[in-house]
Amino acid sequence: MYFLTGWPRRLLCPLRSEEEPFHIQPNSHRFYFAVLSETQLSIWFSRPSVLIVSYIESATAAAQFGSYQKAEWKPDDSKIAVATAKGYVLLFDVLGGRDDRYLYEPVYPRGSTRVKVTQGYKEEQCAPALSLVMNRPVDLEAPITSLQSLQENLLVCTTDGYLHVLHWDGLGSNGRQAISLTAIPFSLDLQSSRGGPSLDLGGVFIHCMEYCVTLDGFAVVLSDGRLGFITPLSNTITADQLQGVWAADVNDGTCVAVNNKYRLMAFGCASGSVLVYVIDTATGSMQLSHKLELTPKHYPDIYNKTGPVKLIRWSPDYSVVMVTWECGGLSLWSVFGAHLICTLGEDFAYRSDGTRKDPIKISSMSWGAEGYHLWVISKKQERRRQEEELQQQEDDTIPPAHSSLQPGILQFHFIKSALTVNPCMSNQEQVLLHGEDRLFLTCGDPTQVSSSSEAHPRAHLHLRDGSPLHRPPNPDSSLSQGLSTLLGHKHWHVVQIHSTYLESNWPIRFAAIDTAGQCMAVAGRRGFAHYSLLTRKWKLFGNISQEQNMTVTGGLAWWNDFVVVACYNFIDQQEQLRLYQRSTNLDNAFASVTKLHSHTLLLNVFRDMVILFRADCSICLYSLEKKKDVQNPTASVELLQEVSMSRYIPHPALVVSVTLTSVRTETGITLKAPQQACMAESIMLNLAGQLIMLQRDRSGPQVREKETPVNTKKLLPFCPPVVLAQCVENVWTTCRSNRKKRHLLEALWLSCGEAGMKVWLPLFPRDHRKPHSFLSRRIMLPFHINIYPLAVLFEDALVLGATNETVLYDGLQGSSEPLEALIPYCTVERTSQIYLHHILRQLLVRNLGEQALMLAQSCASLPYFPHVMELMVHVVLEEEATSREPIPDPLLPTVAKFITEFPLFLQTIVHCARKTEYALWNYLFAAVGNPKDLFEECLIAQDLDTAASYLIILQNMEVPAVSRQHATLLFNTALEQGKWDLCRHMIRFLKAIGSGEIETPPPTPTTHEPSTTGGFEFFRNRSISLSQSADSITTGKFNLQKTFSMPSGPSVKGRDAECAENMYIDMMLWRHARHLLEQVRLRDLGCFSAQLGFELIGWLCRERNRVARVDDFVSALKRLHKDFLWPFPVIPAGSLSSPLKNGRCRTVLSTQLLKSQSADNLLNNGMDTAPPQAAPTNHNWLDRIRQGPKDLDTASSTHSNQHSPQTHDAFLSLLTNKVEEYSVGSATDLTETSSMVDGDWTMVDENASTLSLSQAELEHISMELANKGPHKSQVQLRYLLHVFMEAGCLEWCVVIGLILRDANVIKQVIGFLDSPEVPRETLQSVKSGLLAVDAWASTDCLGYKPFLSIIQQQLQQLMDAAAGEQVPPESFQPSGQSSKLGGSEGLGGAAMSRAEDSRGAAAPLGLALPTLEPTAGFTRPPSEDCPPDKTEEQGEEEGSYDCTLS
């Protein structure tokens, strides 16, 4: 509504004077201000804010009359009356200078287009020179308490109980009369005035009085604190024609101010409250409308310490009221009590260090023109005290007259909503605010908004403060991430009003914006101008005389591309309705002009109709039609209907707004006829806060639309008016229609001050009912919101508003606090609020659940709909669960039942519970259901995240056993669905339960958890030991020690519980791994291991002869092809006769080309060659496996590094410095690069260049390359090959070797099968599996035949081995090893301590190791089984072995 902006400006009086101003009084237009000091009367001009003239009383006259006290202007500004302390009224004539005499006038550069072309033009933009001449004074012989101008009379109240009526032009004896207050009968209402109870007014006088035009009476505060209203019963004010009513039970009144537009009387009280009264039209009694007071909720430390109300001032448009108290401070309320601003709290009252400031005490204040400024004079004692402090601190170096606290006037700056003066803006969905020289819009691209959106340019410090001009940081600069995606951003789009238009037409009186939010129009004293956001340009009248010959009277509105203006033409002396096209030049030649018969007060547009409200209390409806056949498009205006309202409207100034709408009450717009919603059905009239509706009268014979020609259609008359609501400030309605959201679009939205908002909602039948069997009715629903509403987004269920924010500048304080440090810098921010939950709740309270459901379903697609549901549950829960008295009919069960209609029910309840304190949970779940049941519903619905939230609830409400049971259920489900983040949280949760941390929520992990991006990136934070022999691997109670660091209790009991809990978790992990392996889901197994840090190699070692067997090689191969998206190999028809089929070159191509493409790119993270480490003590066939794969798995890794940079970011390097974790096998596997790759690849290149390959051979090579799967799958398969090889699961190694078609893998595995430690079952299984694959390939997949022929020799070796021939295993073993397989089987290893517990989890093969020292003597600390010298010897052996290979 009204918002404070910037810093106040200080106006310093240029005349040296010991006296200080204490009273300010504006003239009727608020262009001139009379300022009083003890013996001085000054007149200030508003723009520029300068002193024009000052009259200083002589010492003799001052001694005779006493000091000046109050002033009052004559309505035509020709005279000023001043009351003095000794009972005199001094009358001053205000004389204007000659035509060419100005105090200040603008100076234009040569050639400027702005020249004087119309008479009176220069006066509009100059400060005139005035003079004051005093007439003969009038002595009223008693101190004067109040002055009030009334047409040609001046009313003066004195302390002797008299009301003096003086004539402005003849203040002699014949021009005055005195009425004694005791002669006026007072009663509680006018009906009982004759003979009813009356006030005893002996010794009582009128302390304060103000005249109300629309009530035709005087609001008075008597000297004993009672409040009254005096009405003249006839046109003349005489003693026998006055009648008074008084307000019961009030006796502490201090001051009064009247609101002419809303017929309100605001009385200040000694208690600090402001009582706002209305006159009951039926009885004439004074009735309390509402109170304006600070609440203990928002102002707990000051609300009862403000002291008596000092002053009350209504704004010029009567939409807000400013109040100040004896203790100081300013507070702003809307007309019906919505609190907007108060300077007694927050940054206004406290410094940044928390100390309290002294509020500015105000002796007088007045609103400036159009309410853009508040002129304030602070109290004398306040200034003198600060002045003395300043002089003492500065040692009199600055003269008093030049100090920053020199007597002066403060000007507070305001911006206001366009609704205050142009209520036709209420059918737009934009917020438009206007200051005195700029507009603030809520639309526009945030990137195009200027970086600084401070609310006012005049935010500088006074030059004498000694501080530079500061621009405050803009608090709006960061974009708001609000609930609604429709709001976009919080920036204001600031548009500077054209200075050429402003300088001659200030102040801006009206502003309007079009529906799209792209065009604006403003109107000042004369003419108007409009602006387009598309072109970023203003359009002004090219002919200044046309601009100066019209003034906008009834407001502005946009209709399509036309500006609709109700104006007065000074040349023709006539009211007109004009339409100007936006795209043409702003000129009367392009305007459509319609003559009007009466003065227009209000204007509004509905679809293609204009509604006007005129000064004769009549309403006119016009139709608008665009003419398209003309070159310059114009509009034709046709009068449709006139409606006289003089019977219902006592005074035309009381009508706040007039609106056409499609809203109606009787037999509603049925579902079959929604097109009727487009018709203008009713007129809404805001009459002094009463909302009145006039509907079409359909009681007569109805003519069908089909039978009526469009041109001759006669509009129906209107019924008598009906009052819909009281205390209405603004009304919003829309002319759009949306069949899906009819509730919201066909509703009427009202803003009602402190009562919040109301919506007049239509009630519709359900679709399955017959429309004619249901009468559509409406219901008025009130609800409170936390912001002041400025616009309603109908479909989006949002209210838009604005709020004041402050920025402190305490750093400016020096020897004394300047004004800018006392008062914070003010900005205006955009706000918004959801209201849907309020309406749904109100409907449920009234047992209209069906309507609530229809409304909610129509809004279910809104992005913040889940939040709406949470808010509804939360508000009802807080109210009912914290109520001290039992609630007979609780609403929470109804709300819970209502929310079950929506799929987000489970989510809503748990989110609401977790945002509510624990004490209210029992009440909540008593209404919505047992949390265990809700948890199970989440599992059934596969909504695991919500189920996890319910687990927190269960943990607090149930015993640990129940939490563990449900957590186990959720953990298993999450494992199955691959929700790894949730799995990690569940592990942490289960450990917390086991550690006895039931009271507190599970702690968060202390280390960074692995990311869940694609590939096997997630190995970055883990290290899996690839070198532990089987007997050194313990059962995995250590699995998650590093990723989830759990606090361990110091007590033995706590450690035991933790061990048990870890075992419990491990059992579940093992079970899941077994399940995956049984189902041949190797890809899922790899993800599971990587994401949860599962010790896959150790587990596989234990399961090597159990679940880690392959029962069906063919089905396993098929499953791998499917899971890894690996194509089955195919061969071209001519390949059987290829010359490369059996030669060495063929072998090279078939093996090396494959390997070069599938090289293990896990090595490509800048890894250097690391020296080998000492071999572990226990050596067996498994160790040979771990040493072996380096030949094949690292083959061509260098080539991959050089030629596959595009895959670099898909893999991870290891982040650790502990090289002890890696053994010879793992380190050399990862780091050694074989020169065979380059050699063979070179040989192939040479062959290719010298042998001139035939077409068939090239086709064969391309076919081999095409038989590869995705690169990511290659990496994953290679990794799994490493894992299975380390774990000794030879059958799986064969399967993976087959799918990779890597002959070296098959060769090495078959070589290891000769070891005596390998069970015979494994040998037989591999043999039968390969035979099965061969048989399958022969029939179903011939593409495998070439590869099987390559490994024919190994297959034959396998057959021989299976028949009984065995290769001596010693030939594969380094010397000094004992071949003994330690106790790695079974659970016996569970109690063994894990060497890596303190070193972090192990890293898989295929990860880049850290760069190690390039020396070969890096050894592992000697173990118990191996003496130091032997370890050293082995280290040397391994080093030389490494060098030989390299």
Short mmCIF file of C-alpha atoms in Angstrom, two decimals, residues 493-787:
data_model
loop_
_atom_site.label_atom_id
_atom_site.label_comp_id
_atom_site.label_asym_id
_atom_site.label_seq_id
_atom_site.Cartn_x
_atom_site.Cartn_y
_atom_site.Cartn_z
CA HIS A 493 11.82 -3.43 -12.64
CA VAL A 494 12.34 0.28 -12.04
CA VAL A 495 11.19 2.72 -14.73
CA GLN A 496 12.17 6.37 -14.39
CA ILE A 497 9.31 8.67 -15.37
CA HIS A 498 10.27 11.04 -18.17
CA SER A 499 11.78 14.18 -16.65
CA THR A 500 10.27 16.45 -19.34
CA TYR A 501 6.79 15.29 -18.40
CA LEU A 502 7.50 15.41 -14.67
CA GLU A 503 8.84 18.94 -14.46
CA SER A 504 5.62 20.52 -15.63
CA ASN A 505 3.07 17.93 -14.47
CA TRP A 506 4.31 16.80 -11.06
CA PRO A 507 2.89 15.12 -8.98
CA ILE A 508 1.95 11.84 -10.67
CA ARG A 509 -1.67 11.15 -9.74
CA PHE A 510 -2.55 7.98 -11.65
CA ALA A 511 -0.62 5.00 -12.97
CA ALA A 512 -1.79 1.93 -14.89
CA ILE A 513 -0.26 -1.19 -16.46
CA ASP A 514 -1.68 -3.45 -19.14
CA THR A 515 -2.60 -7.10 -18.71
CA ALA A 516 0.63 -8.37 -20.26
CA GLY A 517 2.70 -6.15 -17.99
CA GLN A 518 4.52 -4.53 -20.93
CA CYS A 519 2.94 -1.07 -21.14
CA MET A 520 2.47 1.60 -18.48
CA ALA A 521 0.75 4.94 -18.43
CA VAL A 522 1.00 7.77 -15.91
CA ALA A 523 -0.99 10.97 -15.48
CA GLY A 524 0.06 14.03 -13.51
CA ARG A 525 -1.60 17.40 -13.12
CA ARG A 526 -2.10 17.76 -16.88
CA GLY A 527 -2.05 15.29 -19.77
CA PHE A 528 -0.51 11.83 -19.54
CA ALA A 529 2.39 9.80 -20.93
CA HIS A 530 2.91 6.11 -21.61
CA TYR A 531 5.89 3.76 -21.71
CA SER A 532 6.64 0.43 -23.37
CA LEU A 533 8.98 -2.17 -21.90
CA LEU A 534 9.47 -3.55 -25.41
CA THR A 535 10.91 -0.34 -26.87
CA ARG A 536 12.18 1.10 -23.54
CA LYS A 537 10.77 4.49 -24.57
CA TRP A 538 8.28 7.01 -23.26
CA LYS A 539 5.69 8.64 -25.50
CA LEU A 540 4.70 12.23 -24.68
CA PHE A 541 2.33 14.62 -26.39
CA GLY A 542 4.13 16.19 -29.32
CA ASN A 543 1.92 19.26 -28.95
CA ILE A 544 2.38 20.63 -25.44
CA SER A 545 -0.82 22.68 -25.65
CA GLN A 546 -2.80 19.44 -26.09
CA GLU A 547 -1.14 18.04 -22.96
CA GLN A 548 -1.81 21.18 -20.93
CA ASN A 549 -5.43 21.50 -22.07
CA MET A 550 -6.55 18.23 -20.49
CA THR A 551 -6.43 16.74 -17.02
CA VAL A 552 -7.20 13.14 -16.12
CA THR A 553 -10.08 12.99 -13.65
CA GLY A 554 -11.40 9.43 -13.44
CA GLY A 555 -8.26 7.41 -13.92
CA LEU A 556 -6.40 5.47 -16.60
CA ALA A 557 -6.80 1.94 -17.90
CA TRP A 558 -5.47 -0.19 -20.75
CA TRP A 559 -7.76 -1.93 -23.22
CA ASN A 560 -5.89 -4.04 -25.77
CA ASP A 561 -3.49 -1.54 -27.37
CA PHE A 562 -5.41 1.52 -26.28
CA VAL A 563 -5.08 3.81 -23.28
CA VAL A 564 -8.56 4.61 -21.95
CA VAL A 565 -8.66 8.04 -20.26
CA ALA A 566 -11.49 9.83 -18.47
CA CYS A 567 -10.48 13.49 -18.63
CA TYR A 568 -11.61 17.11 -18.56
CA ASN A 569 -10.99 19.31 -21.61
CA PHE A 570 -10.22 22.91 -20.54
CA ILE A 571 -10.83 24.40 -24.02
CA ASP A 572 -14.29 22.88 -24.49
CA GLN A 573 -15.01 22.98 -20.75
CA GLN A 574 -16.24 19.42 -21.04
CA GLU A 575 -15.74 15.91 -19.63
CA GLN A 576 -14.56 13.39 -22.21
CA LEU A 577 -13.73 9.71 -22.55
CA ARG A 578 -10.71 9.32 -24.83
CA LEU A 579 -8.91 6.32 -26.30
CA TYR A 580 -5.34 6.70 -27.61
CA GLN A 581 -3.63 3.99 -29.65
CA ARG A 582 -0.31 2.84 -28.22
CA SER A 583 1.53 2.49 -31.51
CA THR A 584 0.63 5.90 -33.00
CA ASN A 585 1.99 9.27 -31.94
CA LEU A 586 0.43 10.68 -28.80
CA ASP A 587 -1.83 13.27 -30.41
CA ASN A 588 -5.50 14.15 -30.28
CA ALA A 589 -5.70 13.59 -34.05
CA PHE A 590 -5.41 9.84 -33.41
CA ALA A 591 -7.72 9.79 -30.38
CA SER A 592 -11.27 8.53 -30.18
CA VAL A 593 -13.22 11.13 -28.17
CA THR A 594 -16.64 10.64 -26.55
CA LYS A 595 -18.39 13.51 -24.77
CA LEU A 596 -19.68 12.87 -21.26
CA HIS A 597 -22.43 14.71 -19.45
CA SER A 598 -21.03 14.70 -15.96
CA HIS A 599 -17.74 14.77 -14.07
CA THR A 600 -16.15 11.29 -14.04
CA LEU A 601 -14.77 10.02 -10.74
CA LEU A 602 -13.87 6.39 -11.51
CA LEU A 603 -13.23 4.26 -14.57
CA ASN A 604 -12.76 0.53 -15.14
CA VAL A 605 -12.52 -1.90 -18.05
CA PHE A 606 -14.07 -5.37 -18.30
CA ARG A 607 -13.43 -7.28 -21.52
CA ASP A 608 -14.75 -4.92 -24.25
CA MET A 609 -16.72 -2.70 -21.89
CA VAL A 610 -15.91 0.45 -19.96
CA ILE A 611 -17.74 1.31 -16.76
CA LEU A 612 -17.72 4.92 -15.50
CA PHE A 613 -18.87 6.27 -12.15
CA ARG A 614 -19.86 9.92 -12.31
CA ALA A 615 -20.26 12.75 -9.85
CA ASP A 616 -24.06 12.60 -10.16
CA CYS A 617 -23.90 9.09 -8.59
CA SER A 618 -24.75 7.37 -11.86
CA ILE A 619 -22.98 4.46 -13.54
CA CYS A 620 -22.52 4.31 -17.33
CA LEU A 621 -21.60 1.26 -19.36
CA TYR A 622 -19.93 1.72 -22.75
CA SER A 623 -18.94 -0.87 -25.33
CA LEU A 624 -15.55 -0.63 -27.05
CA GLU A 625 -14.90 -1.87 -30.57
CA LYS A 626 -11.72 -1.66 -32.60
CA LYS A 627 -12.06 -0.36 -36.16
CA LYS A 628 -9.79 -2.36 -38.39
CA ASP A 629 -10.53 -0.89 -41.80
CA VAL A 630 -8.72 2.39 -41.16
CA GLN A 631 -4.99 2.84 -41.71
CA ASN A 632 -4.52 4.13 -38.17
CA PRO A 633 -6.65 1.82 -36.01
CA THR A 634 -9.13 3.63 -33.83
CA ALA A 635 -11.85 2.53 -31.45
CA SER A 636 -15.55 3.24 -31.46
CA VAL A 637 -17.35 3.83 -28.16
CA GLU A 638 -21.07 3.25 -27.74
CA LEU A 639 -23.23 3.90 -24.69
CA LEU A 640 -24.92 0.69 -23.55
CA GLN A 641 -26.64 1.48 -20.29
CA GLU A 642 -27.00 4.06 -17.52
CA VAL A 643 -27.80 3.13 -13.93
CA SER A 644 -28.67 5.76 -11.33
CA MET A 645 -27.32 5.05 -7.85
CA SER A 646 -28.28 8.30 -6.13
CA ARG A 647 -30.78 6.48 -3.91
CA TYR A 648 -28.05 4.33 -2.43
CA ILE A 649 -24.98 6.61 -2.37
CA PRO A 650 -25.10 9.53 0.08
CA HIS A 651 -22.01 11.25 -1.35
CA PRO A 652 -20.14 10.50 -4.62
CA ALA A 653 -16.73 10.83 -2.93
CA LEU A 654 -17.51 7.73 -0.85
CA VAL A 655 -17.22 5.36 -3.81
CA VAL A 656 -13.77 3.81 -3.60
CA SER A 657 -13.95 1.57 -6.65
CA VAL A 658 -16.36 0.30 -9.29
CA THR A 659 -15.90 -2.99 -11.12
CA LEU A 660 -17.76 -5.02 -13.72
CA THR A 661 -17.62 -8.74 -13.09
CA SER A 662 -19.13 -12.03 -14.22
CA VAL A 663 -19.84 -13.04 -10.61
CA ARG A 664 -23.50 -13.77 -9.80
CA THR A 665 -25.40 -15.47 -7.02
CA GLU A 666 -28.57 -17.02 -8.36
CA THR A 667 -28.96 -20.17 -10.47
CA GLY A 668 -25.38 -20.54 -11.24
CA ILE A 669 -23.43 -20.88 -14.34
CA THR A 670 -23.91 -24.55 -14.97
CA LEU A 671 -21.19 -26.82 -16.18
CA LYS A 672 -22.87 -27.01 -19.56
CA ALA A 673 -22.83 -23.26 -20.12
CA PRO A 674 -19.48 -21.88 -19.07
CA GLN A 675 -19.58 -19.29 -21.85
CA GLN A 676 -21.90 -17.22 -19.69
CA ALA A 677 -18.94 -16.61 -17.41
CA CYS A 678 -17.67 -14.17 -20.02
CA MET A 679 -20.68 -11.87 -19.70
CA ALA A 680 -20.76 -8.81 -17.50
CA GLU A 681 -23.29 -10.03 -14.97
CA SER A 682 -22.83 -7.70 -12.00
CA ILE A 683 -21.47 -4.36 -10.83
CA MET A 684 -19.30 -4.34 -7.70
CA LEU A 685 -19.20 -1.04 -5.86
CA ASN A 686 -16.94 -0.35 -2.88
CA LEU A 687 -18.91 2.27 -0.97
CA ALA A 688 -16.73 3.53 1.90
CA GLY A 689 -15.61 -0.02 2.68
CA GLN A 690 -18.99 -1.66 2.08
CA LEU A 691 -18.93 -3.96 -0.94
CA ILE A 692 -22.22 -3.64 -2.80
CA MET A 693 -23.27 -5.85 -5.69
CA LEU A 694 -25.84 -5.05 -8.35
CA GLN A 695 -26.92 -8.07 -10.38
CA ARG A 696 -28.82 -8.27 -13.62
CA ASP A 697 -32.54 -8.63 -13.05
CA ARG A 698 -33.57 -11.92 -14.64
CA SER A 699 -37.00 -12.03 -13.07
CA GLY A 700 -38.75 -10.81 -16.22
CA PRO A 701 -39.47 -12.86 -19.39
CA GLN A 702 -36.18 -14.21 -20.77
CA VAL A 703 -35.48 -14.13 -24.48
CA ARG A 704 -33.33 -16.86 -25.93
CA GLU A 705 -30.01 -15.64 -27.26
CA LYS A 706 -30.53 -17.37 -30.61
CA GLU A 707 -33.66 -15.35 -31.31
CA THR A 708 -32.01 -12.03 -30.55
CA PRO A 709 -29.88 -10.29 -33.19
CA VAL A 710 -26.57 -9.20 -31.78
CA ASN A 711 -26.98 -5.53 -32.71
CA THR A 712 -30.41 -5.08 -31.19
CA LYS A 713 -29.73 -6.99 -27.99
CA LYS A 714 -31.04 -5.02 -25.02
CA LEU A 715 -29.17 -5.30 -21.77
CA LEU A 716 -31.11 -6.41 -18.72
CA PRO A 717 -31.75 -3.91 -15.91
CA PHE A 718 -30.05 -4.29 -12.53
CA CYS A 719 -31.60 -5.48 -9.28
CA PRO A 720 -31.41 -3.40 -6.10
CA PRO A 721 -27.95 -3.59 -4.47
CA VAL A 722 -26.92 -6.22 -1.96
CA VAL A 723 -24.15 -5.71 0.63
CA LEU A 724 -21.58 -8.51 0.39
CA ALA A 725 -18.93 -7.48 2.92
CA GLN A 726 -17.77 -4.72 5.26
CA CYS A 727 -14.35 -3.11 5.79
CA VAL A 728 -13.22 -3.82 2.23
CA GLU A 729 -10.07 -2.06 1.02
CA ASN A 730 -9.51 -3.75 -2.36
CA VAL A 731 -11.40 -6.12 -4.65
CA TRP A 732 -9.84 -8.49 -7.20
CA THR A 733 -11.63 -10.28 -9.98
CA THR A 734 -10.69 -11.50 -13.44
CA CYS A 735 -12.39 -11.61 -16.78
CA ARG A 736 -10.54 -14.75 -17.85
CA SER A 737 -12.05 -18.22 -17.68
CA ASN A 738 -10.45 -21.62 -17.14
CA ARG A 739 -12.69 -24.64 -17.01
CA LYS A 740 -10.17 -26.58 -14.90
CA LYS A 741 -9.85 -23.92 -12.20
CA ARG A 742 -13.32 -22.44 -12.07
CA HIS A 743 -13.34 -22.16 -8.29
CA LEU A 744 -10.40 -19.77 -8.32
CA LEU A 745 -11.19 -17.80 -11.47
CA GLU A 746 -14.86 -17.20 -10.73
CA ALA A 747 -14.22 -16.19 -7.14
CA LEU A 748 -14.11 -12.67 -5.74
CA TRP A 749 -11.10 -11.74 -3.61
CA LEU A 750 -11.31 -9.05 -0.95
CA SER A 751 -8.67 -7.36 1.17
CA CYS A 752 -10.11 -6.34 4.54
CA GLY A 753 -7.29 -4.71 6.51
CA GLU A 754 -6.56 -6.29 9.87
CA ALA A 755 -9.25 -8.94 9.19
CA GLY A 756 -7.00 -10.37 6.47
CA MET A 757 -8.55 -11.49 3.21
CA LYS A 758 -11.89 -12.92 2.21
CA VAL A 759 -12.84 -14.95 -0.83
CA TRP A 760 -16.37 -15.25 -2.17
CA LEU A 761 -16.11 -18.75 -3.56
CA PRO A 762 -18.54 -20.42 -5.97
CA LEU A 763 -19.76 -23.92 -5.14
CA PHE A 764 -20.25 -26.24 -8.09
CA PRO A 765 -22.00 -29.60 -8.51
CA ARG A 766 -19.94 -32.70 -9.17
CA ASP A 767 -19.66 -33.63 -12.83
CA HIS A 768 -21.86 -36.72 -12.50
CA ARG A 769 -24.83 -34.73 -11.23
CA LYS A 770 -27.31 -33.08 -13.53
CA PRO A 771 -26.48 -29.36 -13.67
CA HIS A 772 -30.06 -28.17 -13.50
CA SER A 773 -30.68 -30.09 -10.30
CA PHE A 774 -28.13 -28.04 -8.40
CA LEU A 775 -28.27 -24.35 -7.60
CA SER A 776 -24.80 -22.89 -7.64
CA ARG A 777 -24.31 -20.94 -4.46
CA ARG A 778 -21.41 -19.01 -3.04
CA ILE A 779 -19.73 -18.87 0.32
CA MET A 780 -17.63 -16.11 1.92
CA LEU A 781 -14.48 -17.54 3.51
CA PRO A 782 -12.15 -15.35 5.62
CA PHE A 783 -8.44 -16.12 6.03
CA HIS A 784 -5.37 -14.37 7.40
CA ILE A 785 -2.15 -13.79 5.49
CA ASN A 786 1.15 -12.34 6.66
CA ILE A 787 1.62 -9.79 3.88
#
